[in-house]
């Protein structure tokens, strides 16, 4: 009986001193996922002691830290193909750190690290930061095309710039949706909205709006046409588009859209 109880207990899940963490962040249209463990300082001397200088380190605890990216990206100035990789680091007391992005995702630590499997090696300069008790890796400073992978532990932080191919992926998605041929009025409208709001390309946006109207008159098209006219200060044209949109929205039973555009008309009619 005692042996059975002992076996049952060893089969149970128990907490790790350095718990696992996963960070998933969409940057533009690219998903970046970071998997790592979070050791804590616990009053210890970290740099140069717990983590030696000038030796490859797992960039965390337990298994080596991992990164997965859904698209090709640029990280720390180096090209990285879409895929799943291990991340390790070689800390330096005074100079730049080396960040190794390695194809061997089976690494538990750095003992079996093989530099020949590095697909990219980044040189980064650490900086001082406020105390971070438990190691943290996050994705910060988000824009549609860029972000920063931020590593923080003890009083050191490393910021690694990332850029993603948002425009390229968006254009591929637009063309794929057009080729699929379903709900093209919505496809063309979404493309127009992207080019106007994200790319500030009014000419391209207008081309897609006209394609949408060829398929079906839609209140959202006239809403966006109104916004485009508004951006140029032509409020008479803008209000005219919104009024047309209100009529179509009511015919479609889209009362929320109708009320929203009526509010725009009421607010801007005196500006014509």
mmCIF file of C-alpha atoms in Angstrom:
data_model
loop_
_atom_site.group_PDB
_atom_site.id
_atom_site.type_symbol
_atom_site.label_atom_id
_atom_site.label_comp_id
_atom_site.label_asym_id
_atom_site.label_seq_id
_atom_site.Cartn_x
_atom_site.Cartn_y
_atom_site.Cartn_z
ATOM 1 C CA UNK A 1 0.000 0.000 0.000
ATOM 2 C CA UNK A 2 2.786 2.421 0.850
ATOM 3 C CA UNK A 3 4.504 1.717 -2.462
ATOM 4 C CA UNK A 4 1.263 2.300 -4.364
ATOM 5 C CA UNK A 5 0.721 5.621 -2.652
ATOM 6 C CA UNK A 6 4.287 6.654 -3.419
ATOM 7 C CA UNK A 7 3.924 5.800 -7.094
ATOM 8 C CA UNK A 8 0.656 7.683 -7.282
ATOM 9 C CA UNK A 9 2.232 10.781 -5.798
ATOM 10 C CA UNK A 10 5.199 10.798 -8.185
ATOM 11 C CA UNK A 11 2.797 10.665 -11.130
ATOM 12 C CA UNK A 12 1.164 13.931 -10.058
ATOM 13 C CA UNK A 13 1.935 17.266 -11.674
ATOM 14 C CA UNK A 14 4.009 19.445 -9.368
ATOM 15 C CA UNK A 15 4.923 23.121 -9.666
ATOM 16 C CA UNK A 16 8.223 24.036 -11.272
ATOM 17 C CA UNK A 17 10.501 26.546 -9.549
ATOM 18 C CA UNK A 18 10.641 28.320 -12.943
ATOM 19 C CA UNK A 19 7.089 28.167 -14.318
ATOM 20 C CA UNK A 20 6.380 28.019 -18.033
ATOM 21 C CA UNK A 21 5.007 31.011 -19.920
ATOM 22 C CA UNK A 22 3.726 31.594 -23.432
ATOM 23 C CA UNK A 23 3.343 34.971 -25.127
ATOM 24 C CA UNK A 24 1.430 35.160 -28.409
ATOM 25 C CA UNK A 25 1.227 38.484 -30.219
ATOM 26 C CA UNK A 26 -0.146 39.431 -33.615
ATOM 27 C CA UNK A 27 2.002 42.114 -35.237
ATOM 28 C CA UNK A 28 0.185 43.394 -38.307
ATOM 29 C CA UNK A 29 -0.880 40.060 -39.782
ATOM 30 C CA UNK A 30 2.011 37.985 -38.415
ATOM 31 C CA UNK A 31 1.672 35.863 -35.271
ATOM 32 C CA UNK A 32 4.776 35.710 -33.073
ATOM 33 C CA UNK A 33 4.785 33.201 -30.207
ATOM 34 C CA UNK A 34 7.401 32.987 -27.464
ATOM 35 C CA UNK A 35 7.643 29.973 -25.130
ATOM 36 C CA UNK A 36 9.935 30.234 -22.118
ATOM 37 C CA UNK A 37 10.348 29.523 -18.417
ATOM 38 C CA UNK A 38 10.550 32.204 -15.738
ATOM 39 C CA UNK A 39 13.318 31.770 -13.159
ATOM 40 C CA UNK A 40 13.359 34.238 -10.262
ATOM 41 C CA UNK A 41 16.306 36.099 -8.784
ATOM 42 C CA UNK A 42 15.601 35.012 -5.166
ATOM 43 C CA UNK A 43 18.433 37.166 -3.870
ATOM 44 C CA UNK A 44 21.051 35.449 -6.003
ATOM 45 C CA UNK A 45 23.772 37.033 -8.121
ATOM 46 C CA UNK A 46 22.497 36.366 -11.638
ATOM 47 C CA UNK A 47 24.976 37.744 -14.146
ATOM 48 C CA UNK A 48 28.446 36.278 -14.016
ATOM 49 C CA UNK A 49 27.416 33.708 -11.419
ATOM 50 C CA UNK A 50 24.081 31.921 -11.862
ATOM 51 C CA UNK A 51 24.374 32.784 -15.561
ATOM 52 C CA UNK A 52 28.078 32.851 -16.521
ATOM 53 C CA UNK A 53 29.439 35.391 -18.963
ATOM 54 C CA UNK A 54 30.745 34.267 -22.350
ATOM 55 C CA UNK A 55 28.945 30.905 -22.261
ATOM 56 C CA UNK A 56 25.846 29.899 -24.200
ATOM 57 C CA UNK A 57 22.746 30.032 -22.006
ATOM 58 C CA UNK A 58 19.222 28.709 -22.608
ATOM 59 C CA UNK A 59 17.776 32.254 -22.312
ATOM 60 C CA UNK A 60 15.545 31.201 -19.449
ATOM 61 C CA UNK A 61 15.225 27.947 -17.532
ATOM 62 C CA UNK A 62 14.230 24.327 -18.138
ATOM 63 C CA UNK A 63 13.881 23.900 -21.913
ATOM 64 C CA UNK A 64 15.537 26.461 -24.173
ATOM 65 C CA UNK A 65 13.331 29.426 -25.021
ATOM 66 C CA UNK A 66 11.428 29.075 -28.321
ATOM 67 C CA UNK A 67 10.067 31.436 -30.944
ATOM 68 C CA UNK A 68 7.472 30.659 -33.604
ATOM 69 C CA UNK A 69 6.597 33.039 -36.412
ATOM 70 C CA UNK A 70 3.827 32.568 -38.961
ATOM 71 C CA UNK A 71 5.602 34.592 -41.655
ATOM 72 C CA UNK A 72 9.129 35.492 -42.673
ATOM 73 C CA UNK A 73 10.320 38.328 -40.450
ATOM 74 C CA UNK A 74 13.385 40.433 -39.771
ATOM 75 C CA UNK A 75 14.629 40.224 -36.174
ATOM 76 C CA UNK A 76 17.606 42.173 -34.890
ATOM 77 C CA UNK A 77 18.450 43.043 -38.507
ATOM 78 C CA UNK A 78 18.585 39.384 -39.603
ATOM 79 C CA UNK A 79 16.136 37.580 -41.896
ATOM 80 C CA UNK A 80 14.241 34.718 -40.266
ATOM 81 C CA UNK A 81 12.037 32.360 -42.257
ATOM 82 C CA UNK A 82 8.612 31.431 -40.933
ATOM 83 C CA UNK A 83 9.011 28.513 -38.537
ATOM 84 C CA UNK A 84 9.800 27.302 -35.022
ATOM 85 C CA UNK A 85 13.215 27.895 -33.409
ATOM 86 C CA UNK A 86 15.125 27.782 -30.141
ATOM 87 C CA UNK A 87 16.599 30.995 -28.737
ATOM 88 C CA UNK A 88 19.796 30.966 -26.693
ATOM 89 C CA UNK A 89 22.117 33.746 -25.574
ATOM 90 C CA UNK A 90 25.769 34.351 -24.813
ATOM 91 C CA UNK A 91 25.876 37.131 -22.188
ATOM 92 C CA UNK A 92 28.854 39.488 -22.024
ATOM 93 C CA UNK A 93 29.950 41.472 -19.009
ATOM 94 C CA UNK A 94 30.805 44.630 -20.924
ATOM 95 C CA UNK A 95 30.143 44.174 -24.636
ATOM 96 C CA UNK A 96 27.309 43.049 -26.845
ATOM 97 C CA UNK A 97 25.362 39.879 -26.155
ATOM 98 C CA UNK A 98 24.977 37.233 -28.827
ATOM 99 C CA UNK A 99 21.452 35.948 -29.378
ATOM 100 C CA UNK A 100 21.440 32.596 -31.158
ATOM 101 C CA UNK A 101 18.356 31.545 -33.106
ATOM 102 C CA UNK A 102 18.817 27.827 -33.577
ATOM 103 C CA UNK A 103 16.957 25.172 -35.561
ATOM 104 C CA UNK A 104 17.205 22.550 -32.779
ATOM 105 C CA UNK A 105 13.982 22.958 -30.810
ATOM 106 C CA UNK A 106 14.627 19.821 -28.739
ATOM 107 C CA UNK A 107 17.265 21.530 -26.578
ATOM 108 C CA UNK A 108 16.469 21.309 -22.879
ATOM 109 C CA UNK A 109 19.357 23.574 -22.032
ATOM 110 C CA UNK A 110 22.558 24.577 -23.747
ATOM 111 C CA UNK A 111 24.490 21.333 -23.200
ATOM 112 C CA UNK A 112 23.804 19.954 -26.692
ATOM 113 C CA UNK A 113 23.892 23.334 -28.409
ATOM 114 C CA UNK A 114 25.437 23.156 -31.887
ATOM 115 C CA UNK A 115 26.437 26.492 -33.425
ATOM 116 C CA UNK A 116 26.182 24.905 -36.876
ATOM 117 C CA UNK A 117 22.417 24.835 -36.371
ATOM 118 C CA UNK A 118 22.212 28.589 -35.814
ATOM 119 C CA UNK A 119 20.030 30.142 -38.497
ATOM 120 C CA UNK A 120 20.731 33.665 -37.244
ATOM 121 C CA UNK A 121 23.029 35.258 -34.677
ATOM 122 C CA UNK A 122 22.061 38.693 -33.378
ATOM 123 C CA UNK A 123 24.323 41.187 -31.665
ATOM 124 C CA UNK A 124 22.470 43.213 -29.068
ATOM 125 C CA UNK A 125 23.484 45.733 -26.453
ATOM 126 C CA UNK A 126 21.937 45.180 -22.995
ATOM 127 C CA UNK A 127 20.878 48.125 -20.872
ATOM 128 C CA UNK A 128 20.094 48.670 -17.219
ATOM 129 C CA UNK A 129 16.492 48.522 -16.051
ATOM 130 C CA UNK A 130 14.447 48.472 -12.892
ATOM 131 C CA UNK A 131 14.585 45.204 -10.978
ATOM 132 C CA UNK A 132 12.568 42.380 -12.551
ATOM 133 C CA UNK A 133 12.299 39.494 -10.094
ATOM 134 C CA UNK A 134 11.008 36.845 -12.507
ATOM 135 C CA UNK A 135 12.428 36.656 -16.026
ATOM 136 C CA UNK A 136 10.079 38.281 -18.524
ATOM 137 C CA UNK A 137 9.925 38.191 -22.333
ATOM 138 C CA UNK A 138 7.213 40.297 -23.954
ATOM 139 C CA UNK A 139 6.379 41.884 -27.295
ATOM 140 C CA UNK A 140 6.141 45.665 -27.040
ATOM 141 C CA UNK A 141 6.037 48.889 -29.122
ATOM 142 C CA UNK A 142 3.502 47.513 -31.586
ATOM 143 C CA UNK A 143 2.828 49.076 -34.973
ATOM 144 C CA UNK A 144 1.321 47.537 -38.097
ATOM 145 C CA UNK A 145 4.815 46.610 -39.321
ATOM 146 C CA UNK A 146 7.157 46.527 -36.321
ATOM 147 C CA UNK A 147 7.512 45.471 -32.695
ATOM 148 C CA UNK A 148 10.151 44.924 -30.029
ATOM 149 C CA UNK A 149 10.887 41.645 -28.268
ATOM 150 C CA UNK A 150 11.779 42.806 -24.758
ATOM 151 C CA UNK A 151 13.787 40.581 -22.387
ATOM 152 C CA UNK A 152 14.029 41.655 -18.728
ATOM 153 C CA UNK A 153 15.572 39.966 -15.716
ATOM 154 C CA UNK A 154 17.279 41.241 -12.577
ATOM 155 C CA UNK A 155 18.449 44.706 -13.657
ATOM 156 C CA UNK A 156 19.208 43.920 -17.305
ATOM 157 C CA UNK A 157 17.005 44.331 -20.338
ATOM 158 C CA UNK A 158 17.485 43.590 -24.031
ATOM 159 C CA UNK A 159 15.325 45.108 -26.755
ATOM 160 C CA UNK A 160 15.322 43.230 -30.082
ATOM 161 C CA UNK A 161 13.612 45.005 -33.002
ATOM 162 C CA UNK A 162 11.295 43.003 -35.243
ATOM 163 C CA UNK A 163 9.740 43.923 -38.584
ATOM 164 C CA UNK A 164 7.005 41.956 -40.326
ATOM 165 C CA UNK A 165 5.759 41.876 -43.954
ATOM 166 C CA UNK A 166 2.280 43.239 -43.258
ATOM 167 C CA UNK A 167 1.778 44.952 -46.608
ATOM 168 C CA UNK A 168 2.938 41.908 -48.544
ATOM 169 C CA UNK A 169 0.705 39.542 -46.580
ATOM 170 C CA UNK A 170 -2.272 41.911 -46.820
ATOM 171 C CA UNK A 171 -1.974 42.171 -50.602
ATOM 172 C CA UNK A 172 -1.723 38.376 -50.901
ATOM 173 C CA UNK A 173 -4.834 38.024 -48.742
ATOM 174 C CA UNK A 174 -6.729 40.530 -50.869
ATOM 175 C CA UNK A 175 -5.808 38.800 -54.117
ATOM 176 C CA UNK A 176 -6.644 35.376 -52.676
ATOM 177 C CA UNK A 177 -10.077 36.589 -51.582
ATOM 178 C CA UNK A 178 -10.736 38.127 -55.005
ATOM 179 C CA UNK A 179 -9.736 34.901 -56.739
ATOM 180 C CA UNK A 180 -12.028 32.929 -54.428
ATOM 181 C CA UNK A 181 -14.871 35.088 -55.709
ATOM 182 C CA UNK A 182 -17.163 34.978 -52.658
ATOM 183 C CA UNK A 183 -18.923 38.084 -51.283
ATOM 184 C CA UNK A 184 -16.831 40.280 -53.543
ATOM 185 C CA UNK A 185 -18.648 43.464 -52.563
ATOM 186 C CA UNK A 186 -17.361 42.953 -49.006
ATOM 187 C CA UNK A 187 -13.919 41.852 -50.198
ATOM 188 C CA UNK A 188 -13.462 44.992 -52.283
ATOM 189 C CA UNK A 189 -14.795 47.206 -49.482
ATOM 190 C CA UNK A 190 -12.374 45.690 -46.935
ATOM 191 C CA UNK A 191 -9.497 46.178 -49.371
ATOM 192 C CA UNK A 192 -10.509 49.804 -49.896
ATOM 193 C CA UNK A 193 -10.722 50.383 -46.142
ATOM 194 C CA UNK A 194 -7.229 48.913 -45.693
ATOM 195 C CA UNK A 195 -5.692 51.081 -48.408
ATOM 196 C CA UNK A 196 -7.349 54.247 -47.142
ATOM 197 C CA UNK A 197 -6.931 53.802 -43.380
ATOM 198 C CA UNK A 198 -3.613 51.925 -43.208
ATOM 199 C CA UNK A 199 -1.836 52.908 -46.405
ATOM 200 C CA UNK A 200 -3.253 56.406 -46.985
ATOM 201 C CA UNK A 201 -3.558 55.414 -50.643
ATOM 202 C CA UNK A 202 -6.797 57.101 -51.675
ATOM 203 C CA UNK A 203 -6.456 56.272 -55.379
ATOM 204 C CA UNK A 204 -6.136 52.537 -54.721
ATOM 205 C CA UNK A 205 -8.920 52.673 -52.137
ATOM 206 C CA UNK A 206 -11.239 54.351 -54.613
ATOM 207 C CA UNK A 207 -10.477 51.703 -57.250
ATOM 208 C CA UNK A 208 -11.613 48.985 -54.861
ATOM 209 C CA UNK A 209 -14.728 50.959 -53.873
ATOM 210 C CA UNK A 210 -15.763 51.219 -57.507
ATOM 211 C CA UNK A 211 -15.242 47.469 -57.922
ATOM 212 C CA UNK A 212 -17.446 46.890 -54.875
ATOM 213 C CA UNK A 213 -20.205 49.036 -56.350
ATOM 214 C CA UNK A 214 -20.080 47.047 -59.585
ATOM 215 C CA UNK A 215 -21.014 43.976 -57.550
ATOM 216 C CA UNK A 216 -23.614 45.595 -55.279
ATOM 217 C CA UNK A 217 -24.467 49.005 -53.880
ATOM 218 C CA UNK A 218 -23.551 48.905 -50.215
ATOM 219 C CA UNK A 219 -23.985 51.420 -47.413
ATOM 220 C CA UNK A 220 -20.438 50.802 -46.149
ATOM 221 C CA UNK A 221 -18.998 51.902 -49.484
ATOM 222 C CA UNK A 222 -20.755 55.260 -49.206
ATOM 223 C CA UNK A 223 -19.640 55.596 -45.600
ATOM 224 C CA UNK A 224 -16.011 55.224 -46.706
ATOM 225 C CA UNK A 225 -16.512 57.524 -49.692
ATOM 226 C CA UNK A 226 -17.788 60.091 -47.221
ATOM 227 C CA UNK A 227 -14.723 59.670 -45.041
ATOM 228 C CA UNK A 228 -12.461 60.077 -48.050
ATOM 229 C CA UNK A 229 -14.241 63.300 -49.036
ATOM 230 C CA UNK A 230 -14.100 64.489 -45.427
ATOM 231 C CA UNK A 231 -10.328 63.948 -45.361
ATOM 232 C CA UNK A 232 -10.020 66.455 -48.212
ATOM 233 C CA UNK A 233 -12.320 68.954 -46.532
ATOM 234 C CA UNK A 234 -15.141 68.471 -49.051
ATOM 235 C CA UNK A 235 -18.023 68.248 -46.585
ATOM 236 C CA UNK A 236 -20.778 68.756 -49.170
ATOM 237 C CA UNK A 237 -19.618 65.635 -51.001
ATOM 238 C CA UNK A 238 -19.116 63.759 -47.738
ATOM 239 C CA UNK A 239 -22.619 64.466 -46.473
ATOM 240 C CA UNK A 240 -24.039 63.457 -49.852
ATOM 241 C CA UNK A 241 -22.319 60.080 -49.660
ATOM 242 C CA UNK A 242 -23.485 59.504 -46.089
ATOM 243 C CA UNK A 243 -27.086 60.332 -47.001
ATOM 244 C CA UNK A 244 -26.922 57.772 -49.806
ATOM 245 C CA UNK A 245 -25.454 55.322 -47.311
ATOM 246 C CA UNK A 246 -28.298 55.954 -44.842
ATOM 247 C CA UNK A 247 -30.882 55.072 -47.493
ATOM 248 C CA UNK A 248 -29.089 51.834 -48.406
ATOM 249 C CA UNK A 249 -28.539 50.901 -44.748
ATOM 250 C CA UNK A 250 -32.253 51.255 -44.009
ATOM 251 C CA UNK A 251 -33.112 49.139 -47.039
ATOM 252 C CA UNK A 252 -30.719 46.450 -45.766
ATOM 253 C CA UNK A 253 -32.112 46.607 -42.235
ATOM 254 C CA UNK A 254 -28.789 47.904 -40.896
ATOM 255 C CA UNK A 255 -30.297 50.422 -38.493
ATOM 256 C CA UNK A 256 -27.081 50.789 -36.518
ATOM 257 C CA UNK A 257 -25.209 51.921 -39.618
ATOM 258 C CA UNK A 258 -28.084 54.222 -40.560
ATOM 259 C CA UNK A 259 -28.089 55.879 -37.136
ATOM 260 C CA UNK A 260 -24.307 56.192 -37.152
ATOM 261 C CA UNK A 261 -24.208 57.927 -40.544
ATOM 262 C CA UNK A 262 -27.179 60.106 -39.606
ATOM 263 C CA UNK A 263 -25.093 61.317 -36.692
ATOM 264 C CA UNK A 264 -22.291 62.196 -39.118
ATOM 265 C CA UNK A 265 -24.730 64.081 -41.337
ATOM 266 C CA UNK A 266 -26.182 66.010 -38.400
ATOM 267 C CA UNK A 267 -22.726 66.859 -37.089
ATOM 268 C CA UNK A 268 -21.304 67.993 -40.411
ATOM 269 C CA UNK A 269 -24.192 69.479 -42.365
ATOM 270 C CA UNK A 270 -23.444 72.990 -41.124
ATOM 271 C CA UNK A 271 -19.818 72.593 -42.260
ATOM 272 C CA UNK A 272 -20.768 72.251 -45.927
#
